[in-house]
């Protein structure tokens, strides 16, 4: 339509509306008026203008089609990513809420428990300290009784493990309010076991070195028998201390305490995991929404430019038709029948391509269905 200027249109309107035209001689000759007074069809020149406008509309539509072949796949990918991010965030949020409910229930039961006088971590730390402290004491005793270095270290290390471990099970058993058969058996067998172990070791060492008159321990004369008694006393004292530590660090109902504590810790761990995943899903959702808005706005603005270009072409065509009619009427005295009707307006083709273009505007003008 660029070839149709306002000056050309008005000149053409006047030329068609006059009943004469310029000639070389006698300068003016009569000619038929265009359009004729009784003509009902649109003038040929109007139709030419409208067709030119429709051709320009078709060219713009083709440009938009080529551009949208690049924009639409990105838009569809952004929509799919946003939908997936929403579903994932909803799922993770529901799982986090369920984990919070389970944690609250486990926490309520955990807080109802009566805690041991000594925290389990401190109990274990003290038992380890007792085991470590026992090693040099037993090493000195076995060294005085004449044991070799390797033998001394092996027996001392064994006692360091056995005495605190046996004391722990014994102290835990006597702490139970409702004692079952295993607890009663442990209460009976543990002290007997430790006494038998210590007695057997002391007896063997005493017999082996009974020929020795005495040994000098830090400047003090002491016989093997006295050293044996001292060995038993030291280890029994250590055993009793370990029993007290285990007793104070154990719950009166160890099974219930262990079950509730385990559930509480498992619920806390799950809550932390689900809360982290829900937070990550929320971040992913925010990024997907931002990306979707950017892609959507880019495509929407491109489409709006296309719509505006078509509107400009259509408005320009209608204006040129109106200008043609106005110039035509100024030079004639009648009003043709076709001018009494609404001027032609360039039509956007209703073919498949144009329908898709029209629907695409609706698609990108709204958020996805779950928005």
mmCIF file of N, CA, C and O in Angstrom, residues 5 29 34 43 50 56 62 87 110 132 138 143 150 156 172 212 217 221 223 263 268 274-275 280 298 301 330 361 370:
data_model
loop_
_atom_site.group_PDB
_atom_site.id
_atom_site.type_symbol
_atom_site.label_atom_id
_atom_site.label_comp_id
_atom_site.label_asym_id
_atom_site.label_seq_id
_atom_site.Cartn_x
_atom_site.Cartn_y
_atom_site.Cartn_z
ATOM 1 N N UNK A 5 -0.589 7.163 -1.977
ATOM 2 C CA UNK A 5 -0.462 8.327 -1.109
ATOM 3 C C UNK A 5 -1.793 9.061 -1.040
ATOM 4 O O UNK A 5 -2.688 8.845 -1.873
ATOM 5 N N UNK A 29 -13.268 17.110 -22.473
ATOM 6 C CA UNK A 29 -14.275 16.282 -23.135
ATOM 7 C C UNK A 29 -15.075 15.562 -22.073
ATOM 8 O O UNK A 29 -14.597 15.333 -20.945
ATOM 9 N N UNK A 34 -17.538 8.053 -12.420
ATOM 10 C CA UNK A 34 -17.191 6.812 -11.704
ATOM 11 C C UNK A 34 -17.229 7.114 -10.208
ATOM 12 O O UNK A 34 -16.520 8.039 -9.747
ATOM 13 N N UNK A 43 -16.670 0.872 -5.997
ATOM 14 C CA UNK A 43 -15.861 1.274 -7.144
ATOM 15 C C UNK A 43 -14.628 0.386 -7.283
ATOM 16 O O UNK A 43 -14.113 -0.153 -6.295
ATOM 17 N N UNK A 50 -8.444 -1.910 -1.108
ATOM 18 C CA UNK A 50 -8.711 -2.942 -0.093
ATOM 19 C C UNK A 50 -7.860 -4.183 -0.361
ATOM 20 O O UNK A 50 -7.293 -4.775 0.573
ATOM 21 N N UNK A 56 -0.962 -6.721 2.167
ATOM 22 C CA UNK A 56 -0.013 -6.322 3.206
ATOM 23 C C UNK A 56 -0.274 -7.063 4.514
ATOM 24 O O UNK A 56 0.656 -7.447 5.237
ATOM 25 N N UNK A 62 2.514 -13.702 7.510
ATOM 26 C CA UNK A 62 3.570 -14.655 7.173
ATOM 27 C C UNK A 62 4.825 -14.383 8.017
ATOM 28 O O UNK A 62 5.506 -15.308 8.487
ATOM 29 N N UNK A 87 3.770 -28.824 40.279
ATOM 30 C CA UNK A 87 3.411 -30.147 40.787
ATOM 31 C C UNK A 87 4.447 -30.630 41.804
ATOM 32 O O UNK A 87 4.093 -31.176 42.853
ATOM 33 N N UNK A 110 8.098 -37.696 73.061
ATOM 34 C CA UNK A 110 9.477 -37.593 73.552
ATOM 35 C C UNK A 110 9.562 -36.667 74.765
ATOM 36 O O UNK A 110 10.288 -36.955 75.723
ATOM 37 N N UNK A 132 39.847 -46.051 79.443
ATOM 38 C CA UNK A 132 41.199 -45.557 79.146
ATOM 39 C C UNK A 132 42.038 -45.468 80.416
ATOM 40 O O UNK A 132 43.217 -45.841 80.443
ATOM 41 N N UNK A 138 46.148 -51.302 85.234
ATOM 42 C CA UNK A 138 46.344 -52.738 85.054
ATOM 43 C C UNK A 138 47.714 -53.049 84.474
ATOM 44 O O UNK A 138 48.316 -54.089 84.785
ATOM 45 N N UNK A 143 52.751 -55.618 85.250
ATOM 46 C CA UNK A 143 54.196 -55.476 85.158
ATOM 47 C C UNK A 143 54.876 -55.867 86.453
ATOM 48 O O UNK A 143 55.932 -56.510 86.455
ATOM 49 N N UNK A 150 54.094 -57.535 75.974
ATOM 50 C CA UNK A 150 53.002 -57.886 75.076
ATOM 51 C C UNK A 150 51.841 -58.498 75.839
ATOM 52 O O UNK A 150 50.674 -58.153 75.623
ATOM 53 N N UNK A 156 45.569 -56.142 79.725
ATOM 54 C CA UNK A 156 45.076 -54.832 80.170
ATOM 55 C C UNK A 156 44.031 -54.286 79.194
ATOM 56 O O UNK A 156 42.991 -53.750 79.597
ATOM 57 N N UNK A 172 22.491 -50.908 83.743
ATOM 58 C CA UNK A 172 21.264 -50.706 82.973
ATOM 59 C C UNK A 172 20.164 -51.657 83.428
ATOM 60 O O UNK A 172 18.988 -51.279 83.504
ATOM 61 N N UNK A 212 58.158 -65.776 94.271
ATOM 62 C CA UNK A 212 58.736 -64.442 94.517
ATOM 63 C C UNK A 212 58.395 -63.987 95.919
ATOM 64 O O UNK A 212 57.266 -64.135 96.380
ATOM 65 N N UNK A 217 57.086 -51.774 94.737
ATOM 66 C CA UNK A 217 56.201 -50.890 93.960
ATOM 67 C C UNK A 217 56.332 -49.475 94.483
ATOM 68 O O UNK A 217 55.872 -49.180 95.599
ATOM 69 N N UNK A 221 57.416 -52.273 99.645
ATOM 70 C CA UNK A 221 57.499 -53.723 99.502
ATOM 71 C C UNK A 221 56.105 -54.314 99.530
ATOM 72 O O UNK A 221 55.298 -53.989 100.408
ATOM 73 N N UNK A 223 53.915 -58.157 98.487
ATOM 74 C CA UNK A 223 53.987 -59.547 98.061
ATOM 75 C C UNK A 223 53.036 -59.765 96.894
ATOM 76 O O UNK A 223 52.116 -58.964 96.664
ATOM 77 N N UNK A 263 12.179 -42.903 67.193
ATOM 78 C CA UNK A 263 11.142 -42.319 66.347
ATOM 79 C C UNK A 263 11.264 -40.800 66.290
ATOM 80 O O UNK A 263 11.064 -40.194 65.237
ATOM 81 N N UNK A 268 12.609 -36.161 63.121
ATOM 82 C CA UNK A 268 13.350 -34.905 62.970
ATOM 83 C C UNK A 268 14.191 -34.929 61.699
ATOM 84 O O UNK A 268 14.234 -33.942 60.933
ATOM 85 N N UNK A 274 12.611 -33.226 54.250
ATOM 86 C CA UNK A 274 11.451 -32.777 53.476
ATOM 87 C C UNK A 274 11.386 -31.253 53.424
ATOM 88 O O UNK A 274 10.994 -30.675 52.397
ATOM 89 N N UNK A 275 11.746 -30.586 54.517
ATOM 90 C CA UNK A 275 11.731 -29.120 54.531
ATOM 91 C C UNK A 275 12.754 -28.567 53.537
ATOM 92 O O UNK A 275 12.490 -27.587 52.828
ATOM 93 N N UNK A 280 13.863 -26.161 48.235
ATOM 94 C CA UNK A 280 14.487 -26.238 46.914
ATOM 95 C C UNK A 280 13.428 -26.218 45.805
ATOM 96 O O UNK A 280 13.608 -25.571 44.773
ATOM 97 N N UNK A 298 7.872 -11.822 26.034
ATOM 98 C CA UNK A 298 8.577 -11.660 24.762
ATOM 99 C C UNK A 298 7.669 -12.041 23.594
ATOM 100 O O UNK A 298 7.563 -11.315 22.599
ATOM 101 N N UNK A 301 4.606 -9.509 23.396
ATOM 102 C CA UNK A 301 4.959 -8.218 22.806
ATOM 103 C C UNK A 301 5.159 -8.341 21.302
ATOM 104 O O UNK A 301 4.762 -7.455 20.540
ATOM 105 N N UNK A 330 -16.784 15.681 -3.698
ATOM 106 C CA UNK A 330 -16.598 17.134 -3.787
ATOM 107 C C UNK A 330 -16.772 17.657 -5.209
ATOM 108 O O UNK A 330 -17.051 18.837 -5.415
ATOM 109 N N UNK A 361 -2.900 -15.637 20.029
ATOM 110 C CA UNK A 361 -2.959 -14.454 20.888
ATOM 111 C C UNK A 361 -3.664 -14.776 22.199
ATOM 112 O O UNK A 361 -3.254 -14.335 23.260
ATOM 113 N N UNK A 370 -3.218 -23.864 35.565
ATOM 114 C CA UNK A 370 -3.054 -24.025 37.009
ATOM 115 C C UNK A 370 -2.536 -22.785 37.690
ATOM 116 O O UNK A 370 -2.227 -22.793 38.858
#
